[in-house]
Amino acid sequence: MATPATMTASDARRLSSLGHLAELLARIGHPRAAEVADLITLFAQSPERVRHRLDANDWWAGAGSLAAETMADNPGMSEAVWRREVRAFRELMIEIGEGLQAEGAANPGISSWLLAFNNWNASEV
C-alpha cells in the first residue's frame, strides 16, 4: 500500500497528473473522467496496478485510446477554451507517458503519441 512516506517522486508526479487529468476530463464531459478518478483511489492500494493500467492499449493504442481522444471534436466550448483544454490534455498525457517510459513501459504506442503531442503543442495545433 502506498503511503506518503513510501511514495516516490515519480509516484507523486503520476498521482498529481492523474488528478489534473480527472479534473480536465470532468470539465469537458469526457466519459472516462470517472475511470481516471478511480485510478487515483486505486493508487493508494496498488501503485503497480495503476502503472499497469496506464501502460494499456486503451490509453495508447490508436483510435479509441485515451490518447486519441485528444483529437476529439469540440463539444461546444468556445474555440479558445477548447484549444486550451486540448493543450492541457496533451500535456498531462505527456507527463504520464514520459513517466511510464522512464520506468520501462512496454506499450509501443506511447513514443508515437509523445512525439505527436510535443509537436502539436509546440506548433499550437
Coordinates of C-alpha atoms in Angstrom, one line a residue:
M1 CA 0.0 0.0 0.0
A2 CA 1.3 3.4 -1.0
T3 CA 1.5 6.0 1.8
P4 CA 3.1 9.4 1.6
A5 CA 6.1 8.0 3.4
T6 CA 6.6 5.3 0.8
M7 CA 5.7 7.2 -2.3
T8 CA 8.5 8.0 -4.7
A9 CA 8.8 11.3 -6.5
S10 CA 7.6 9.7 -9.7
D11 CA 4.6 8.3 -7.9
A12 CA 3.7 11.7 -6.6
R13 CA 4.0 13.2 -10.1
R14 CA 1.9 10.5 -11.5
L15 CA -0.8 10.9 -8.9
S16 CA -0.8 14.7 -9.5
S17 CA -1.0 14.2 -13.2
L18 CA -3.9 11.8 -12.8
G19 CA -5.7 14.2 -10.5
H20 CA -5.4 17.0 -13.0
L21 CA -6.4 14.7 -15.9
A22 CA -9.5 13.5 -14.0
E23 CA -10.5 17.2 -13.4
L24 CA -9.9 18.1 -17.0
L25 CA -11.9 15.2 -18.3
A26 CA -14.8 16.0 -16.0
R27 CA -14.7 19.7 -17.2
I28 CA -15.0 18.6 -20.8
G29 CA -17.7 16.0 -20.0
H30 CA -15.5 13.1 -21.1
P31 CA -16.9 9.6 -20.3
R32 CA -13.6 8.4 -18.9
A33 CA -13.3 11.0 -16.2
A34 CA -14.6 8.6 -13.5
E35 CA -12.3 5.9 -14.6
V36 CA -9.3 8.1 -14.2
A37 CA -10.6 9.3 -10.8
D38 CA -10.9 5.6 -9.8
L39 CA -7.2 5.1 -10.6
I40 CA -6.3 7.8 -8.1
T41 CA -8.2 5.8 -5.4
L42 CA -6.6 2.5 -6.5
F43 CA -3.2 4.0 -6.4
A44 CA -3.2 4.1 -2.6
Q45 CA -3.8 0.3 -2.6
S46 CA -1.7 -0.8 -5.6
P47 CA 0.6 1.7 -7.4
E48 CA 1.8 -1.2 -9.6
R49 CA -1.7 -2.0 -10.8
V50 CA -2.2 1.7 -11.7
R51 CA 1.1 1.7 -13.6
H52 CA 0.0 -1.4 -15.5
R53 CA -3.4 0.1 -16.4
L54 CA -1.7 3.3 -17.6
D55 CA 0.5 1.2 -19.9
A56 CA -2.5 -0.5 -21.5
N57 CA -3.7 -0.2 -25.1
D58 CA -6.9 1.7 -24.1
W59 CA -4.6 4.5 -23.1
W60 CA -2.1 4.5 -26.0
A61 CA -3.1 2.2 -28.9
G62 CA -4.6 4.1 -31.7
A63 CA -8.2 5.0 -32.4
G64 CA -10.4 4.6 -29.3
S65 CA -7.5 5.1 -26.9
L66 CA -7.5 8.0 -24.4
A67 CA -4.5 9.4 -26.3
A68 CA -6.6 9.6 -29.4
E69 CA -9.3 11.4 -27.5
T70 CA -7.1 14.5 -27.6
M71 CA -8.2 14.8 -31.2
A72 CA -11.9 14.7 -30.3
D73 CA -14.3 17.3 -31.7
N74 CA -15.1 20.4 -29.7
P75 CA -18.1 19.5 -27.5
G76 CA -19.5 23.1 -27.8
M77 CA -17.0 25.2 -25.8
S78 CA -15.6 28.5 -27.2
E79 CA -12.7 27.7 -29.5
A80 CA -10.2 29.4 -27.2
V81 CA -11.3 27.4 -24.2
W82 CA -11.3 24.2 -26.2
R83 CA -7.8 24.8 -27.6
R84 CA -6.6 25.4 -24.0
E85 CA -8.2 22.2 -22.7
V86 CA -6.8 20.1 -25.5
R87 CA -3.3 21.5 -25.0
A88 CA -3.6 20.7 -21.2
F89 CA -4.9 17.3 -22.0
R90 CA -1.9 16.6 -24.2
E91 CA 0.5 18.0 -21.6
L92 CA -1.0 15.6 -19.0
M93 CA -0.7 12.7 -21.3
I94 CA 2.9 13.7 -22.0
E95 CA 3.7 13.7 -18.2
I96 CA 2.1 10.3 -17.8
G97 CA 3.7 8.8 -20.8
E98 CA 7.2 10.1 -20.1
G99 CA 6.9 8.8 -16.5
L100 CA 5.9 5.4 -17.8
Q101 CA 8.7 5.4 -20.4
A102 CA 11.2 6.3 -17.7
E103 CA 10.1 3.2 -15.8
G104 CA 10.4 0.9 -18.8
A105 CA 6.8 1.0 -20.1
A106 CA 6.1 -1.6 -22.7
N107 CA 3.3 -0.1 -24.8
P108 CA 4.7 0.7 -28.2
G109 CA 2.1 3.5 -28.8
I110 CA 3.5 5.7 -26.1
S111 CA 6.5 7.0 -28.0
S112 CA 4.5 7.9 -31.1
W113 CA 1.9 9.8 -29.1
L114 CA 4.5 11.7 -27.1
L115 CA 6.2 12.8 -30.4
A116 CA 2.8 13.9 -31.8
F117 CA 1.7 15.7 -28.6
N118 CA 5.0 17.6 -28.3
N119 CA 5.0 18.6 -31.9
W120 CA 1.3 19.6 -31.9
N121 CA 1.7 21.7 -28.7
A122 CA 4.9 23.3 -30.0
S123 CA 3.2 24.3 -33.2
E124 CA 0.0 25.2 -31.4
V125 CA -2.1 22.8 -33.4

